[in-house]
Amino acid sequence: MLSKRMNDLKPYKPGEQPSDRIYVKLNANENPYPPSPECAVRVKRLLADDLRKMALYPDPDATALRKEIAAHLNETGGVLANDDAGKKLGFKISPDMIFCGNGSDEVLSFLFYAFFDSDKPVVVPEFSYSFYPVYAGYYDIPLTKVPLSSDFSIDADAMVAAAHDSSGLIFANPNAPTGIALSCEAVRKMLLTFPKDKVFVVDEAYADFGSESVLPLLLDFPNLVVVRTFSKSLAFAGMRMGYIVASPELRNAVTTVKNSFNHFPADNICQEAAKAAVSDIAYYRSITKQIVKDRDSFRKTLIDAGYEVLPSATNFVFVRHKSLSGKQVYELVKKEGILIRHFDIPGVEDFVRITIGTAEQMKQLAAVMKNL
Ligand SMILES: *Cc1c(COP(=O)(O)O)cnc(C)c1O
């Protein structure tokens, strides 16, 4: 009874959520802190004032939220961990450059539909976010996978070289699961030789944790699309809110895709909470800086204990033990009540990916890992 397409589907395995005991959960790059307290205040007020907000359809264009997101980006420059990133933007992001969806996974699906064709491949790094190949398969778009450099960074030159005969390009910056970031200047150099008639997508799911955002490049490159999510730095993974920043023309194309499939974006409660979140920059700066500090000291602790730890500009680290396999490290750590992530993918199977939790959680994990 199933379509041929169904036979090839391999459902994404999210970070496990076992219930046999209570685990310290460092396997899904979730934020260890709650969202801004203002989110709860605003949601309570919204429903107390008018419970029919649940009965009425939300604003399909998320108009008020897009205004708040634009203000947030203009102030932060897209990097919460860096106090003066906003000064570097060089222009004002306007709400008509922003499109909101139910988490950036949905947004990514719309982008693949809007910009990539099945007669030419889309270029991706060999190791990057695991949903890119999924959406390519879903829409029958072939893939060109470009190997990473020997230090696990994205090979910018090889990516652009592969893009000349493609329908576009996408990568995460900082990349996942490596955690390594390209500088804004390195991405600018890529765009200079990248075909002007194809779309160049940068997924900035982790940019708030101290890398450089490529948002300033939107001024000179109208074929650039930047994808962002509330899930990681804004502690919103359970609420589902993601967005793009792009030229109004590309932004409108994505809106057309959405309006052709499912007119309504995030619900009224999510939109209200999201507005409160982006407005509380002081709170998010403080938790982001805490995560960055704990990441850097955890990384140093593991290096001192003999691990290889890739440089990280994210809220996770990608780590290799000198003799144990990634699977062994994962299992030994799980026995101690801590969940981390292992990818059984040739080329990175020796590594584990560890989300940065609270300082206390990292101390607990470091104590376990030092003895492996
Ligand atoms: C987590 C993540 C996403 C998905 O985020 P959601 O908004 O929760 O769907 C997208 N891209 C990358 C690289 C991620 O790590």
Short mmCIF file of C-alpha atoms and ligand atoms in Angstrom, two decimals, residues 28-29 102-106 108 128-129 131-132 172-176 203-206 227-232 236-237 240-243 316 353, ligand 1:
data_model
loop_
_atom_site.label_atom_id
_atom_site.label_comp_id
_atom_site.label_asym_id
_atom_site.label_seq_id
_atom_site.Cartn_x
_atom_site.Cartn_y
_atom_site.Cartn_z
CA ALA A 28 20.35 17.20 22.06
CA ASN A 29 22.07 20.61 22.30
CA ASN A 102 7.67 26.16 13.20
CA GLY A 103 11.31 25.62 14.12
CA SER A 104 14.11 25.96 11.61
CA ASP A 105 13.61 22.36 10.48
CA GLU A 106 10.34 23.42 8.87
CA LEU A 108 14.77 24.41 5.95
CA SER A 128 26.93 18.71 8.55
CA TYR A 129 23.38 18.89 9.86
CA PHE A 131 18.46 17.04 7.97
CA TYR A 132 19.97 18.46 4.75
CA ALA A 172 25.78 25.15 9.04
CA ASN A 173 28.07 27.85 10.45
CA PRO A 174 29.33 27.06 13.03
CA ASN A 175 29.11 23.56 11.57
CA ALA A 176 27.43 20.66 13.34
CA ASP A 203 22.35 27.82 8.87
CA GLU A 204 23.28 29.85 11.96
CA ALA A 205 21.63 27.62 14.57
CA TYR A 206 24.64 28.17 16.89
CA VAL A 227 18.64 30.51 8.82
CA ARG A 228 18.30 30.97 12.57
CA THR A 229 16.52 29.12 15.36
CA PHE A 230 15.16 29.93 18.82
CA SER A 231 15.85 26.32 19.90
CA LYS A 232 19.42 26.56 21.12
CA PHE A 236 12.94 27.36 22.96
CA ALA A 237 13.38 23.83 21.57
CA ARG A 240 9.31 25.48 17.88
CA MET A 241 10.32 28.78 16.34
CA GLY A 242 12.83 29.28 13.54
CA TYR A 243 13.28 31.96 10.90
CA PHE A 316 28.54 21.61 22.37
CA ARG A 353 29.08 15.15 20.79
C1 LIG B 1 19.12 22.25 16.03
C2 LIG B 1 19.42 22.61 14.62
C3 LIG B 1 18.41 22.97 13.73
C4 LIG B 1 16.94 22.79 14.05
O1 LIG B 1 16.44 23.62 14.92
P1 LIG B 1 14.87 23.68 15.22
O2 LIG B 1 14.60 25.12 15.11
O3 LIG B 1 14.73 23.12 16.59
O4 LIG B 1 14.11 22.90 14.19
C5 LIG B 1 18.74 23.37 12.46
N1 LIG B 1 20.03 23.39 12.05
C6 LIG B 1 21.03 23.02 12.87
C7 LIG B 1 22.44 23.04 12.37
C8 LIG B 1 20.76 22.62 14.18
O5 LIG B 1 21.73 22.21 14.97
#
